[in-house]
Amino acid sequence: MYYFASDVHLGAGDPAQARRVERRFAAWLDRVGDDAEAIFILGDLFDFWFEYRRVVPQGFVRILGRLAALTDRGVRVVFITGNHDMWVGDYLHRECGVEVHTAPLEIALAGRRLFLAHGDNLKIERRPLLRFMNAVFRSRPLRWLFARCVHPDLALRFGQWWSGKSRKSHRNYVSDDRTTDPLVAYAREYAAASSERPDCFIFGHMHWPRDYAADGLRVLCLGDWSAERPVYAAIDPEGCASLREWS
Ligand SMILES: [Mn+2]
């Protein structure tokens, strides 16, 4: 089995809330770990993450321990970073054996061709401001400078404040499938332009679960983990994909 989850936002909210979400996701990892060939985390695992050469943020040990235990057992864990954890470096790979990607990933699983992405920064060419901000945020020299000049406690405090602000500002104004229409539109354009058309697209980011299937296009959008019953995706050995609720 292959499993897909996104937008856990570990550390978000007050400490009690953050712990609740951490336990929820830990229980899910325990369950899917039983029969998983691979587990894909499609971004925003952390509400904020910034790592120094020898310093990482406190917390999340239930999750980090489980990820390490999974990869120790030979379960493949793939993490595509999102807009809240774009500063993940090599710590998760070195310590937990997680395969980290900072861009969308095309991959063949169970005889299906999949396109996996967090869902931010798609079609960025036509948005100069977003492109500029991305260049700044993702710039390696700036990251290096930031890590050398800003004390970790200060950096984390700023980052957590910024993440909370951004999360709240992105809270959906329309609570229906229209929220994920841009992802479906992106998938349609991408499929039309590619020689090897993906059988299924899986995205996170919008915190709005949706199973879209029309005109040979299949798009799965995952839910977020602040929900009582988070929605994740599964693909069975026959290549059959579905959204599922975790409770
Ligand atoms: Mn998110």
Coordinates of C-alpha atoms and ligand atoms in Angstrom, one line a residue:
M1 CA 0.0 0.0 0.0
Y2 CA 1.0 3.6 -0.6
Y3 CA -0.2 6.4 1.6
F4 CA -0.3 10.2 1.2
A5 CA -0.9 12.9 3.8
S6 CA -0.2 16.6 4.0
D7 CA -0.7 19.7 6.1
V8 CA -0.1 18.2 9.5
H9 CA 1.2 21.6 10.6
L10 CA 3.0 20.2 13.7
G11 CA 3.4 22.9 16.3
A12 CA 0.5 25.0 15.2
G13 CA -1.9 26.5 17.7
D14 CA -1.6 26.3 21.5
P15 CA 0.4 23.6 23.1
A16 CA -2.6 21.4 23.9
Q17 CA -3.9 21.6 20.3
A18 CA -0.4 21.0 18.9
R19 CA -0.1 17.9 21.1
R20 CA -3.5 16.6 20.0
V21 CA -2.5 16.9 16.3
E22 CA 0.8 15.3 16.9
R23 CA -0.8 12.2 18.6
R24 CA -3.4 12.0 15.8
F25 CA -0.7 11.9 13.2
A26 CA 1.5 9.5 15.2
A27 CA -1.5 7.1 15.5
W28 CA -2.0 7.3 11.8
L29 CA 1.7 6.5 11.1
D30 CA 1.4 3.5 13.4
R31 CA -1.6 2.2 11.5
V32 CA -0.5 2.8 7.9
G33 CA 3.0 1.6 8.9
D34 CA 1.6 -1.9 9.2
D35 CA 1.2 -2.4 5.5
A36 CA 2.9 0.6 3.8
E37 CA 5.4 0.1 1.0
A38 CA 5.9 3.9 1.2
I39 CA 4.4 6.9 2.9
F40 CA 4.4 10.3 1.2
I41 CA 4.1 13.5 3.1
L42 CA 3.1 16.3 0.7
G43 CA 4.2 19.4 2.5
D44 CA 3.5 21.4 5.6
L45 CA 4.4 18.6 8.0
F46 CA 5.7 21.4 10.3
D47 CA 4.0 24.7 10.9
F48 CA 7.5 26.2 11.0
W49 CA 10.9 24.6 10.6
F50 CA 14.3 26.1 10.4
E51 CA 17.4 24.2 10.9
Y52 CA 21.0 25.3 11.7
R53 CA 24.0 23.1 11.1
R54 CA 23.8 21.7 14.6
V55 CA 20.5 23.0 16.0
V56 CA 17.0 22.0 15.1
P57 CA 13.6 23.2 16.5
Q58 CA 12.3 21.5 19.7
G59 CA 9.3 19.2 19.7
F60 CA 7.7 16.7 17.3
V61 CA 9.7 13.9 18.8
R62 CA 6.8 11.4 18.5
I63 CA 6.7 12.0 14.8
L64 CA 10.5 12.1 14.2
G65 CA 10.9 8.9 16.2
R66 CA 8.2 7.1 14.2
L67 CA 9.6 8.3 10.9
A68 CA 13.0 7.0 11.9
A69 CA 11.5 3.7 13.0
L70 CA 9.6 3.3 9.7
T71 CA 12.7 3.9 7.6
D72 CA 14.8 1.6 9.8
R73 CA 12.3 -1.1 9.0
G74 CA 12.6 -0.4 5.3
V75 CA 9.4 1.6 4.7
R76 CA 10.2 4.4 2.3
V77 CA 9.2 7.8 3.6
V78 CA 9.1 10.7 1.1
F79 CA 8.7 14.3 2.1
I80 CA 7.9 17.1 -0.4
T81 CA 8.4 20.3 1.4
G82 CA 5.5 22.9 1.6
N83 CA 5.4 26.6 2.0
H84 CA 5.6 26.2 5.8
D85 CA 8.6 24.0 5.8
M86 CA 10.6 25.0 2.8
W87 CA 13.7 25.4 5.1
V88 CA 14.0 21.7 5.8
G89 CA 17.7 20.9 5.3
D90 CA 19.4 17.5 5.5
Y91 CA 18.6 16.7 9.1
L92 CA 15.4 14.7 8.4
H93 CA 17.4 12.6 5.9
R94 CA 20.4 12.1 8.1
E95 CA 18.5 11.4 11.3
C96 CA 15.2 9.9 10.2
G97 CA 16.1 8.4 6.8
V98 CA 13.4 10.5 5.1
E99 CA 13.8 11.3 1.4
V100 CA 13.3 15.0 1.0
H101 CA 12.2 16.8 -2.1
T102 CA 11.8 20.6 -2.5
A103 CA 9.9 20.4 -5.9
P104 CA 7.0 18.4 -7.3
L105 CA 7.7 14.8 -8.0
E106 CA 6.7 12.5 -10.8
I107 CA 6.9 8.8 -9.9
A108 CA 5.6 5.4 -11.0
L109 CA 3.9 3.3 -8.3
A110 CA 1.7 0.2 -8.6
G111 CA 1.7 0.6 -12.4
R112 CA 0.4 4.2 -12.2
R113 CA 2.1 7.4 -13.1
L114 CA 1.7 10.0 -10.3
F115 CA 2.3 13.7 -10.0
L116 CA 2.9 14.7 -6.4
A117 CA 3.2 18.3 -5.1
H118 CA 2.4 20.4 -2.1
G119 CA 0.4 22.7 -4.3
D120 CA 1.9 26.1 -3.6
N121 CA 4.0 28.0 -6.2
L122 CA 2.4 26.4 -9.2
K123 CA 2.1 28.7 -12.3
I124 CA 4.4 31.1 -10.6
E125 CA 5.7 32.6 -13.9
R126 CA 2.9 35.0 -14.2
R127 CA 3.1 36.3 -10.6
P128 CA 6.2 38.5 -10.3
L129 CA 5.7 39.4 -6.6
L130 CA 5.4 35.7 -5.6
R131 CA 8.4 34.9 -7.7
F132 CA 10.4 37.6 -6.1
M133 CA 9.4 36.5 -2.6
N134 CA 10.3 32.9 -3.5
A135 CA 13.7 33.9 -4.8
V136 CA 14.3 35.7 -1.4
F137 CA 12.9 32.9 0.8
R138 CA 14.6 30.1 -1.0
S139 CA 17.9 31.9 -1.6
R140 CA 20.8 29.8 -0.1
P141 CA 23.1 32.7 0.6
L142 CA 20.3 34.5 2.5
R143 CA 19.5 31.4 4.4
W144 CA 23.2 31.0 5.3
L145 CA 23.4 34.6 6.4
F146 CA 20.2 34.3 8.5
A147 CA 21.4 31.2 10.2
R148 CA 24.7 32.9 11.1
C149 CA 23.2 36.2 12.3
V150 CA 20.0 35.3 14.1
H151 CA 19.9 33.4 17.4
P152 CA 17.8 30.2 17.1
D153 CA 15.4 31.3 19.8
L154 CA 14.7 34.5 18.0
A155 CA 14.5 32.9 14.6
L156 CA 12.0 30.3 15.9
R157 CA 9.9 32.8 17.7
F158 CA 9.7 35.0 14.5
G159 CA 9.0 32.0 12.3
Q160 CA 6.2 30.6 14.5
W161 CA 4.6 34.0 14.6
W162 CA 4.9 34.4 10.8
S163 CA 3.5 30.9 10.2
G164 CA 0.5 31.5 12.4
K165 CA -0.2 34.7 10.6
S166 CA 0.1 33.2 7.1
R167 CA -2.0 30.2 8.1
K168 CA -4.8 32.4 9.3
S169 CA -4.7 34.7 6.3
H170 CA -5.0 31.6 4.0
R171 CA -8.1 30.4 5.9
N172 CA -10.5 29.8 3.1
Y173 CA -13.2 32.3 2.4
V174 CA -15.1 29.9 0.2
S175 CA -15.6 26.6 1.9
D176 CA -16.4 24.4 -1.1
D177 CA -14.7 22.7 -4.0
R178 CA -13.8 26.0 -5.7
T179 CA -11.0 26.3 -3.2
T180 CA -9.1 23.5 -5.1
D181 CA -10.2 24.6 -8.6
P182 CA -6.7 26.2 -9.3
L183 CA -5.1 22.8 -8.5
V184 CA -7.4 21.0 -10.9
A185 CA -6.8 23.6 -13.6
Y186 CA -3.0 23.2 -13.1
A187 CA -3.3 19.5 -13.4
R188 CA -5.4 19.8 -16.6
E189 CA -2.8 22.1 -18.2
Y190 CA 0.1 19.9 -17.1
A191 CA -1.5 16.8 -18.4
A192 CA -2.3 18.4 -21.7
A193 CA 1.3 19.5 -22.1
S194 CA 3.1 16.3 -21.0
S195 CA 4.0 13.4 -23.3
E196 CA 3.5 10.9 -20.5
R197 CA 0.3 12.0 -18.9
P198 CA 0.1 11.3 -15.2
D199 CA -2.7 8.9 -14.2
C200 CA -3.3 10.8 -10.9
F201 CA -2.3 14.1 -9.4
I202 CA -2.1 14.4 -5.6
F203 CA -1.9 17.8 -3.8
G204 CA -2.1 19.2 -0.3
H205 CA -1.9 22.9 0.5
M206 CA -5.6 24.0 0.3
H207 CA -6.8 22.1 3.4
W208 CA -9.9 21.1 1.4
P209 CA -10.2 17.4 0.5
R210 CA -11.5 16.6 -3.0
D211 CA -11.6 13.6 -5.3
Y212 CA -11.9 15.0 -8.8
A213 CA -12.4 12.7 -11.8
A214 CA -13.4 13.9 -15.2
D215 CA -12.3 13.7 -18.9
G216 CA -9.6 11.2 -18.0
L217 CA -8.1 13.5 -15.3
R218 CA -7.9 12.4 -11.7
V219 CA -6.9 14.8 -9.0
L220 CA -6.9 14.1 -5.3
C221 CA -6.6 16.9 -2.8
L222 CA -5.7 16.1 0.8
G223 CA -7.2 17.5 4.0
D224 CA -5.3 19.0 7.0
W225 CA -4.8 17.5 10.4
S226 CA -6.5 20.0 12.6
A227 CA -9.7 18.3 11.4
E228 CA -11.2 15.7 13.7
R229 CA -11.2 13.3 10.8
P230 CA -8.3 14.2 8.5
V231 CA -8.5 13.0 4.9
Y232 CA -5.6 11.2 3.4
A233 CA -5.1 9.2 0.2
A234 CA -4.2 5.5 -0.4
I235 CA -3.2 3.6 -3.5
D236 CA -3.5 -0.2 -3.3
P237 CA -1.2 -2.7 -5.0
E238 CA -3.6 -2.8 -8.0
G239 CA -3.1 0.9 -8.5
C240 CA -6.6 1.9 -7.3
A241 CA -6.5 5.4 -5.6
S242 CA -8.9 6.7 -3.0
L243 CA -9.4 9.3 -0.4
R244 CA -9.9 8.0 3.1
E245 CA -10.9 9.5 6.5
W246 CA -8.8 8.9 9.6
S247 CA -10.5 8.7 12.9
Ligands
MN1 MN -0.8 23.9 4.8

